[in-house]
């Protein structure tokens, strides 16, 4: 058979495989009465597609188009896109793993299938024994949005190694899956994970493992994960690089909020990281050149930020708000950030609308440090050892001419709580570029005012 064009006005029932050497077009509603595989140069559905069976599509020379809902009345058992120049779903896609004979995976996009667009409100992939959605080996310039990915036995959304440049996973509700919420596994470049809600996934909310580059994780809410909210992993000695983690809320996860393992050149900015059972953010296993800035990190069960291991170096921690973390703000463990020496503060006094801070820093002649000064409320810490830094007061850059230097500084006292605390961090600058940041200095009580 060359071309297939079904006539409108009724319902086409499909029970098994159908192969044509030309195009296939279904002008009326389609019902799946058996697991169905279709192959043609192009495939188009003008009406709805329903039936609790599996549908596999192969377009050998052009696009696959769904003009109406897929599984909108009776959810499909699975949907597989084996080949197409593009795939567009203009209606919602609904797949349910409890359907008769359903596959382990709900929505499978085969390796090398690019330009997939499924963004309609009401998309749903639920109850599969395996993963909800799988990109099997690269899917460039694709957008997956507005899915409910829930109660799948493995991950809600799995992206396997391949060219994923320009692919976006956005505004999905990913809940109660048996493994990870979203998992980028292997070399998965330039994926954007935007504005998703990930709740109660059994392992981690979002995982990026292996040599992924240029991944953006922005604007997501990640809560209630059985392990960590957002994490990266080293695989065969390879780790992610040039990632950005920004604008996320990472809350109430059972271990850490964010773990970066082995990453290089990652930016962590403008996130809210709170009420996680262990650390807020952990850098480990050789994570380097990380920038952690402008985050709110508070009420975590251990430290706000931990930098762990002698190969975990060059990580700057600047302009964050840290408070009420059980063990304190920043911990450098086992040589992390080369154990950068923290400043010593001796006084913080308010007079005539100015806050005068006195202290010192030690190092080697020629060292340049950015000293950031922070204030905390009276109630934020019982002792100076627990002082963190709720509010950034300002900074000064200091160059050592010997082995120590004064870090005395004066700022407006506006907003600095009377009888509160002042602390500071030191970040080493190399040709103006921030590197290793210290722990917080032991705090001093504000006097005067």
Short mmCIF file of C-alpha atoms in Angstrom, two decimals:
data_model
loop_
_atom_site.label_atom_id
_atom_site.label_comp_id
_atom_site.label_asym_id
_atom_site.label_seq_id
_atom_site.Cartn_x
_atom_site.Cartn_y
_atom_site.Cartn_z
CA UNK A 1 0.00 0.00 0.00
CA UNK A 2 1.29 3.46 -0.87
CA UNK A 3 -0.77 6.26 0.76
CA UNK A 4 -3.49 5.72 3.35
CA UNK A 5 -6.22 8.34 3.78
CA UNK A 6 -9.12 7.29 5.99
CA UNK A 7 -12.43 9.05 5.30
CA UNK A 8 -14.04 11.31 7.86
CA UNK A 9 -17.39 10.82 9.52
CA UNK A 10 -16.77 7.75 11.61
CA UNK A 11 -14.26 5.98 13.79
CA UNK A 12 -11.26 4.01 12.59
CA UNK A 13 -10.40 0.99 14.72
CA UNK A 14 -6.79 -0.17 14.68
CA UNK A 15 -5.86 -3.63 15.92
CA UNK A 16 -2.25 -4.16 14.87
CA UNK A 17 0.62 -3.08 12.60
CA UNK A 18 0.05 -1.08 9.42
CA UNK A 19 2.90 -0.22 7.03
CA UNK A 20 2.67 1.96 3.91
CA UNK A 21 5.31 3.21 1.51
CA UNK A 22 3.63 6.62 1.45
CA UNK A 23 1.86 8.85 3.95
CA UNK A 24 -0.85 7.95 6.45
CA UNK A 25 -3.67 10.32 7.39
CA UNK A 26 -6.56 9.51 9.72
CA UNK A 27 -9.34 12.05 9.18
CA UNK A 28 -11.67 10.77 11.89
CA UNK A 29 -11.31 9.56 15.46
CA UNK A 30 -9.11 6.52 16.02
CA UNK A 31 -9.70 3.76 18.55
CA UNK A 32 -6.96 1.30 19.46
CA UNK A 33 -8.34 -2.20 19.91
CA UNK A 34 -4.90 -3.81 20.00
CA UNK A 35 -1.29 -2.76 20.28
CA UNK A 36 -0.66 -0.83 17.07
CA UNK A 37 2.44 0.06 15.09
CA UNK A 38 2.12 2.49 12.17
CA UNK A 39 4.81 3.24 9.58
CA UNK A 40 4.62 5.69 6.69
CA UNK A 41 6.54 8.61 5.28
CA UNK A 42 4.36 10.97 7.34
CA UNK A 43 1.61 10.25 9.88
CA UNK A 44 -1.26 12.61 10.76
CA UNK A 45 -4.24 12.23 13.08
CA UNK A 46 -6.96 14.83 12.49
CA UNK A 47 -9.22 13.46 15.23
CA UNK A 48 -8.78 12.03 18.69
CA UNK A 49 -6.85 8.84 19.45
CA UNK A 50 -8.15 6.65 22.28
CA UNK A 51 -7.88 3.14 23.63
CA UNK A 52 -6.03 1.37 26.44
CA UNK A 53 -3.37 -0.06 24.13
CA UNK A 54 0.16 0.76 22.98
CA UNK A 55 0.80 2.97 19.94
CA UNK A 56 4.19 3.03 18.16
CA UNK A 57 4.77 5.43 15.26
CA UNK A 58 7.51 5.56 12.61
CA UNK A 59 7.50 8.40 10.06
CA UNK A 60 10.30 7.59 7.63
CA UNK A 61 10.36 10.89 5.75
CA UNK A 62 8.48 13.61 7.55
CA UNK A 63 6.46 14.69 10.60
CA UNK A 64 3.99 13.11 12.98
CA UNK A 65 1.07 15.38 13.87
CA UNK A 66 -1.73 14.97 16.40
CA UNK A 67 -4.44 17.60 15.83
CA UNK A 68 -6.56 16.53 18.81
CA UNK A 69 -6.24 14.76 22.14
CA UNK A 70 -4.35 11.48 22.51
CA UNK A 71 -5.91 9.35 25.23
CA UNK A 72 -8.19 12.19 26.27
CA UNK A 73 -11.21 9.92 26.74
CA UNK A 74 -9.53 6.54 27.25
CA UNK A 75 -5.82 6.82 28.12
CA UNK A 76 -3.35 4.94 25.96
CA UNK A 77 -1.15 2.18 27.39
CA UNK A 78 1.95 3.88 25.95
CA UNK A 79 3.17 6.05 23.08
CA UNK A 80 6.44 5.41 21.22
CA UNK A 81 7.88 7.79 18.62
CA UNK A 82 10.48 5.76 16.71
CA UNK A 83 11.27 8.20 13.92
CA UNK A 84 10.06 11.56 12.59
CA UNK A 85 11.44 14.89 11.43
CA UNK A 86 9.16 16.51 14.01
CA UNK A 87 6.30 15.51 16.30
CA UNK A 88 3.58 17.92 17.39
CA UNK A 89 0.68 17.24 19.74
CA UNK A 90 -1.90 20.02 19.48
CA UNK A 91 -4.10 18.32 22.10
CA UNK A 92 -3.30 16.76 25.43
CA UNK A 93 -1.47 13.42 25.71
CA UNK A 94 -2.76 11.06 28.41
CA UNK A 95 -1.05 7.72 29.12
CA UNK A 96 -1.78 5.32 31.96
CA UNK A 97 0.32 2.36 33.03
CA UNK A 98 -2.66 0.42 34.36
CA UNK A 99 -4.04 -0.03 30.83
CA UNK A 100 -4.22 -3.59 29.47
CA UNK A 101 -0.81 -4.71 28.26
CA UNK A 102 0.81 -1.35 28.96
CA UNK A 103 4.56 -1.10 28.38
CA UNK A 104 6.95 -0.36 31.24
CA UNK A 105 7.60 3.14 29.87
CA UNK A 106 4.82 5.62 29.22
CA UNK A 107 6.16 8.01 26.57
CA UNK A 108 9.29 6.87 24.71
CA UNK A 109 11.09 9.16 22.27
CA UNK A 110 13.66 7.06 20.40
CA UNK A 111 17.28 8.09 19.91
CA UNK A 112 17.74 10.91 17.43
CA UNK A 113 14.08 11.97 17.26
CA UNK A 114 14.18 15.79 17.39
CA UNK A 115 11.70 18.67 17.38
CA UNK A 116 9.09 17.09 19.63
CA UNK A 117 6.47 19.53 20.97
CA UNK A 118 4.01 18.37 23.64
CA UNK A 119 2.88 21.34 25.71
CA UNK A 120 -0.89 21.22 26.16
CA UNK A 121 -2.56 21.57 29.54
CA UNK A 122 -3.72 18.19 30.81
CA UNK A 123 -0.79 16.09 29.60
CA UNK A 124 -0.38 13.09 31.90
CA UNK A 125 1.84 10.01 32.22
CA UNK A 126 1.03 8.04 35.36
CA UNK A 127 1.25 4.62 36.93
CA UNK A 128 3.89 2.95 34.73
CA UNK A 129 6.17 0.25 36.14
CA UNK A 130 9.23 1.94 34.67
CA UNK A 131 9.83 5.57 33.74
CA UNK A 132 7.14 8.03 32.82
CA UNK A 133 8.92 9.77 29.92
CA UNK A 134 12.19 8.63 28.31
CA UNK A 135 14.31 10.45 25.74
CA UNK A 136 16.30 7.45 24.62
CA UNK A 137 19.41 9.10 23.27
CA UNK A 138 19.19 12.73 22.30
CA UNK A 139 16.25 14.85 21.24
CA UNK A 140 17.19 18.34 20.10
CA UNK A 141 14.92 21.38 20.16
CA UNK A 142 12.07 19.60 21.93
CA UNK A 143 9.63 20.96 24.51
CA UNK A 144 7.75 18.89 27.10
CA UNK A 145 5.39 20.94 29.26
CA UNK A 146 2.29 20.75 31.46
CA UNK A 147 2.63 17.02 32.18
CA UNK A 148 1.53 15.32 35.36
CA UNK A 149 4.20 12.64 35.84
CA UNK A 150 3.11 10.71 38.91
CA UNK A 151 3.39 7.32 40.61
CA UNK A 152 5.73 5.79 38.05
CA UNK A 153 7.94 2.99 39.36
CA UNK A 154 11.22 4.56 38.28
CA UNK A 155 11.86 8.20 37.28
CA UNK A 156 9.26 10.66 36.17
CA UNK A 157 11.42 11.95 33.30
CA UNK A 158 14.64 10.25 32.11
CA UNK A 159 16.95 11.82 29.53
CA UNK A 160 19.66 9.47 28.29
CA UNK A 161 22.97 10.49 26.70
CA UNK A 162 22.73 12.17 23.32
CA UNK A 163 22.44 15.59 21.69
CA UNK A 164 19.74 17.40 23.64
CA UNK A 165 20.69 20.95 22.67
CA UNK A 166 17.75 23.29 23.07
CA UNK A 167 15.43 20.80 24.76
CA UNK A 168 13.16 22.20 27.48
CA UNK A 169 11.34 20.41 30.33
CA UNK A 170 9.01 23.00 31.85
CA UNK A 171 5.95 23.54 34.04
CA UNK A 172 5.40 19.87 34.82
CA UNK A 173 4.09 18.40 38.09
CA UNK A 174 6.37 15.46 38.92
CA UNK A 175 5.27 13.67 42.07
CA UNK A 176 5.59 10.39 43.92
CA UNK A 177 7.82 8.56 41.45
CA UNK A 178 9.83 5.56 42.67
CA UNK A 179 13.28 6.86 41.74
CA UNK A 180 14.13 10.42 40.64
CA UNK A 181 11.81 13.16 39.50
CA UNK A 182 13.97 14.28 36.55
CA UNK A 183 17.19 12.45 35.67
CA UNK A 184 19.68 13.62 33.05
CA UNK A 185 21.92 10.58 32.59
CA UNK A 186 25.20 11.00 30.73
CA UNK A 187 26.22 13.57 28.12
CA UNK A 188 23.02 15.61 27.84
CA UNK A 189 24.05 19.12 26.75
CA UNK A 190 22.07 22.33 27.10
CA UNK A 191 18.84 20.98 28.59
CA UNK A 192 16.68 23.57 30.36
CA UNK A 193 14.60 22.43 33.36
CA UNK A 194 12.24 25.30 34.06
CA UNK A 195 9.40 25.98 36.47
CA UNK A 196 8.59 22.39 37.39
CA UNK A 197 7.11 21.25 40.70
CA UNK A 198 8.80 18.10 42.02
CA UNK A 199 7.31 16.67 45.20
CA UNK A 200 7.78 13.45 47.13
CA UNK A 201 9.95 11.55 44.67
CA UNK A 202 11.55 8.55 46.36
CA UNK A 203 15.22 9.34 45.66
CA UNK A 204 16.10 12.79 44.34
CA UNK A 205 14.15 15.61 42.80
CA UNK A 206 16.53 16.50 39.95
CA UNK A 207 19.72 14.58 39.09
CA UNK A 208 22.39 15.45 36.51
CA UNK A 209 24.94 12.64 36.20
CA UNK A 210 28.02 12.39 34.02
CA UNK A 211 29.43 14.91 31.53
CA UNK A 212 26.41 17.12 30.90
CA UNK A 213 27.29 20.68 29.87
CA UNK A 214 25.34 23.91 29.92
CA UNK A 215 22.32 22.57 31.82
CA UNK A 216 19.98 25.24 33.23
CA UNK A 217 17.84 24.43 36.28
CA UNK A 218 15.69 27.48 36.94
CA UNK A 219 12.52 28.34 38.80
CA UNK A 220 11.66 24.86 40.04
CA UNK A 221 10.13 23.90 43.39
CA UNK A 222 11.74 20.74 44.78
CA UNK A 223 10.29 19.41 48.04
CA UNK A 224 9.96 16.21 50.01
CA UNK A 225 12.53 14.12 48.13
CA UNK A 226 13.62 10.93 49.89
CA UNK A 227 17.27 11.93 49.43
CA UNK A 228 18.42 15.24 47.90
CA UNK A 229 16.54 18.00 46.14
CA UNK A 230 19.01 18.76 43.33
CA UNK A 231 22.20 16.75 42.86
CA UNK A 232 24.97 16.05 40.39
CA UNK A 233 27.00 12.86 40.13
CA UNK A 234 30.40 11.78 38.82
CA UNK A 235 30.18 8.88 36.34
CA UNK A 236 33.37 7.12 35.18
CA UNK A 237 35.39 10.11 36.32
CA UNK A 238 33.24 12.57 34.36
CA UNK A 239 31.03 15.23 35.91
CA UNK A 240 28.76 18.05 34.76
CA UNK A 241 30.19 21.44 33.82
CA UNK A 242 29.02 25.00 33.15
CA UNK A 243 25.65 24.46 34.83
CA UNK A 244 23.39 27.16 36.23
CA UNK A 245 21.07 26.47 39.17
CA UNK A 246 18.99 29.59 39.76
CA UNK A 247 15.73 30.79 41.21
CA UNK A 248 14.67 27.43 42.65
CA UNK A 249 12.98 26.69 45.96
CA UNK A 250 14.58 23.60 47.51
CA UNK A 251 12.81 22.72 50.73
CA UNK A 252 12.23 19.90 53.19
CA UNK A 253 14.24 17.19 51.45
CA UNK A 254 15.34 14.26 53.59
CA UNK A 255 19.09 14.73 53.09
CA UNK A 256 20.69 17.75 51.41
CA UNK A 257 19.07 20.55 49.52
CA UNK A 258 21.70 20.67 46.75
CA UNK A 259 24.78 18.47 46.22
CA UNK A 260 27.38 19.27 43.57
CA UNK A 261 29.80 16.35 43.10
CA UNK A 262 32.76 16.94 40.82
CA UNK A 263 31.20 19.84 38.92
CA UNK A 264 33.27 22.57 37.31
CA UNK A 265 32.12 26.09 36.60
CA UNK A 266 28.66 25.84 38.16
CA UNK A 267 26.69 28.92 39.20
CA UNK A 268 24.22 28.58 42.08
CA UNK A 269 22.33 31.83 42.45
CA UNK A 270 19.10 33.32 43.78
CA UNK A 271 17.75 30.06 45.21
CA UNK A 272 15.83 29.52 48.44
CA UNK A 273 17.34 26.50 50.21
CA UNK A 274 15.61 25.78 53.49
CA UNK A 275 14.45 23.17 55.99
CA UNK A 276 16.43 20.32 54.46
CA UNK A 277 17.34 17.66 57.01
CA UNK A 278 21.12 17.87 56.49
CA UNK A 279 23.11 20.56 54.65
CA UNK A 280 21.63 23.27 52.54
CA UNK A 281 24.33 23.00 49.83
CA UNK A 282 27.26 20.54 49.67
CA UNK A 283 30.26 20.72 47.32
CA UNK A 284 32.31 17.52 47.18
CA UNK A 285 34.38 15.08 45.08
CA UNK A 286 36.43 17.76 43.39
CA UNK A 287 33.78 20.37 42.63
CA UNK A 288 35.71 23.42 41.40
CA UNK A 289 35.10 27.01 40.35
CA UNK A 290 31.60 27.04 41.78
CA UNK A 291 29.93 30.39 42.39
CA UNK A 292 27.34 30.35 45.19
CA UNK A 293 25.86 33.82 45.40
CA UNK A 294 22.72 35.70 46.37
CA UNK A 295 20.92 32.66 47.80
CA UNK A 296 18.75 32.43 50.91
CA UNK A 297 20.04 29.45 52.90
CA UNK A 298 18.33 29.03 56.24
CA UNK A 299 16.85 26.61 58.78
CA UNK A 300 18.69 23.57 57.42
CA UNK A 301 19.43 20.71 59.82
CA UNK A 302 23.22 20.93 59.70
CA UNK A 303 25.35 23.58 57.91
CA UNK A 304 24.21 26.06 55.33
CA UNK A 305 27.10 25.26 52.95
CA UNK A 306 29.74 22.51 53.18
CA UNK A 307 32.87 22.40 51.00
CA UNK A 308 34.43 18.96 51.44
CA UNK A 309 37.67 17.38 50.23
CA UNK A 310 41.18 18.47 49.28
CA UNK A 311 40.33 18.53 45.56
CA UNK A 312 37.22 20.66 46.08
CA UNK A 313 38.77 24.06 45.37
CA UNK A 314 38.22 27.53 44.00
CA UNK A 315 34.63 27.80 45.17
CA UNK A 316 33.33 31.27 46.00
CA UNK A 317 30.45 31.81 48.44
CA UNK A 318 29.37 35.44 48.22
CA UNK A 319 26.44 37.70 49.10
CA UNK A 320 24.21 34.95 50.47
CA UNK A 321 21.77 35.24 53.35
CA UNK A 322 22.47 32.43 55.85
CA UNK A 323 20.78 32.11 59.19
CA UNK A 324 19.31 29.64 61.65
CA UNK A 325 21.14 26.66 60.16
CA UNK A 326 21.61 24.24 63.06
CA UNK A 327 25.41 23.88 62.84
CA UNK A 328 26.24 27.27 61.34
CA UNK A 329 26.81 28.89 57.99
CA UNK A 330 29.86 27.53 56.13
CA UNK A 331 32.06 24.51 56.92
CA UNK A 332 35.32 23.73 55.10
CA UNK A 333 36.00 20.04 55.72
CA UNK A 334 39.00 17.83 54.90
CA UNK A 335 40.85 20.54 53.00
CA UNK A 336 37.90 21.97 51.10
CA UNK A 337 38.74 25.39 49.58
CA UNK A 338 42.27 24.75 50.90
CA UNK A 339 40.99 25.54 54.38
CA UNK A 340 40.94 29.25 53.55
CA UNK A 341 41.63 31.17 56.76
CA UNK A 342 38.66 33.13 58.00
CA UNK A 343 38.92 36.74 59.19
CA UNK A 344 39.21 37.73 62.83
CA UNK A 345 36.85 40.43 64.09
CA UNK A 346 37.44 42.37 67.29
CA UNK A 347 34.62 44.92 67.43
CA UNK A 348 31.56 46.36 65.70
CA UNK A 349 30.42 49.74 67.03
CA UNK A 350 27.64 52.10 65.96
CA UNK A 351 28.16 55.84 66.40
CA UNK A 352 26.72 58.83 64.53
CA UNK A 353 24.92 56.67 62.01
CA UNK A 354 28.01 54.66 61.08
CA UNK A 355 29.04 51.09 61.85
CA UNK A 356 32.78 50.75 62.48
CA UNK A 357 34.12 47.20 62.20
CA UNK A 358 37.62 46.24 63.32
CA UNK A 359 39.52 43.06 62.56
CA UNK A 360 42.32 41.41 60.61
CA UNK A 361 43.16 38.72 58.05
CA UNK A 362 46.28 36.57 57.68
CA UNK A 363 47.90 35.10 54.59
CA UNK A 364 50.90 35.62 52.32
CA UNK A 365 52.33 38.90 51.09
CA UNK A 366 50.54 39.90 47.90
CA UNK A 367 47.34 37.97 48.66
CA UNK A 368 44.16 39.87 47.80
CA UNK A 369 40.93 39.13 49.66
CA UNK A 370 37.37 40.27 49.33
CA UNK A 371 36.05 40.70 52.84
CA UNK A 372 32.25 40.59 53.03
CA UNK A 373 30.62 41.82 56.24
CA UNK A 374 27.25 40.54 57.42
CA UNK A 375 24.81 41.33 60.21
CA UNK A 376 22.53 38.94 62.07
CA UNK A 377 19.68 39.48 64.47
CA UNK A 378 20.04 39.14 68.21
CA UNK A 379 17.92 35.98 68.07
CA UNK A 380 19.88 34.35 65.23
CA UNK A 381 22.68 33.01 67.44
CA UNK A 382 23.23 32.21 71.08
CA UNK A 383 27.04 32.54 70.83
CA UNK A 384 29.52 34.17 68.48
CA UNK A 385 30.56 30.70 67.23
CA UNK A 386 27.11 30.21 65.70
CA UNK A 387 26.97 33.53 63.89
CA UNK A 388 26.26 33.27 60.18
CA UNK A 389 25.22 36.17 57.99
CA UNK A 390 21.58 37.09 57.48
CA UNK A 391 22.14 40.46 55.77
CA UNK A 392 25.07 41.64 53.67
CA UNK A 393 26.38 44.98 54.96
CA UNK A 394 29.06 45.52 52.32
CA UNK A 395 32.55 44.49 51.26
CA UNK A 396 36.13 45.70 51.05
CA UNK A 397 39.03 44.32 49.01
CA UNK A 398 42.28 44.06 50.98
CA UNK A 399 45.82 43.29 49.76
CA UNK A 400 48.39 41.95 52.20
CA UNK A 401 51.81 43.60 52.23
CA UNK A 402 53.03 41.16 54.86
CA UNK A 403 51.49 38.12 56.49
CA UNK A 404 48.51 40.03 57.91
CA UNK A 405 46.42 43.11 57.27
CA UNK A 406 43.76 45.18 58.95
CA UNK A 407 40.25 44.74 57.63
CA UNK A 408 38.81 47.73 59.46
CA UNK A 409 35.80 49.16 57.62
CA UNK A 410 33.01 51.69 58.07
CA UNK A 411 29.48 51.48 56.69
CA UNK A 412 26.11 53.10 57.23
CA UNK A 413 24.47 51.57 60.29
CA UNK A 414 21.05 51.67 58.65
CA UNK A 415 19.42 48.27 59.02
CA UNK A 416 22.10 46.86 61.33
CA UNK A 417 20.29 45.56 64.43
CA UNK A 418 21.39 47.13 67.70
CA UNK A 419 23.02 44.49 69.91
CA UNK A 420 22.92 42.07 66.99
CA UNK A 421 25.91 40.28 65.53
CA UNK A 422 28.46 41.07 62.84
CA UNK A 423 30.52 38.46 61.03
CA UNK A 424 32.60 38.28 57.85
CA UNK A 425 34.01 35.95 55.20
CA UNK A 426 37.23 36.17 53.20
CA UNK A 427 37.33 35.22 49.52
CA UNK A 428 40.67 35.07 47.77
CA UNK A 429 40.86 37.04 44.51
CA UNK A 430 43.16 36.07 41.64
CA UNK A 431 43.39 38.81 39.01
CA UNK A 432 40.06 40.04 40.30
CA UNK A 433 38.33 36.65 40.03
CA UNK A 434 36.87 35.22 43.26
CA UNK A 435 38.13 31.82 44.38
CA UNK A 436 38.27 30.06 47.75
CA UNK A 437 35.89 31.46 50.37
CA UNK A 438 36.43 30.95 54.09
CA UNK A 439 34.06 30.00 56.84
CA UNK A 440 32.34 32.84 58.70
CA UNK A 441 34.45 34.68 61.26
CA UNK A 442 33.52 34.31 64.89
CA UNK A 443 30.96 37.04 65.34
CA UNK A 444 31.15 40.15 67.48
CA UNK A 445 28.23 41.84 69.21
CA UNK A 446 27.21 45.26 67.96
CA UNK A 447 27.74 47.96 70.57
CA UNK A 448 26.66 51.59 70.71
CA UNK A 449 23.76 52.96 68.79
#
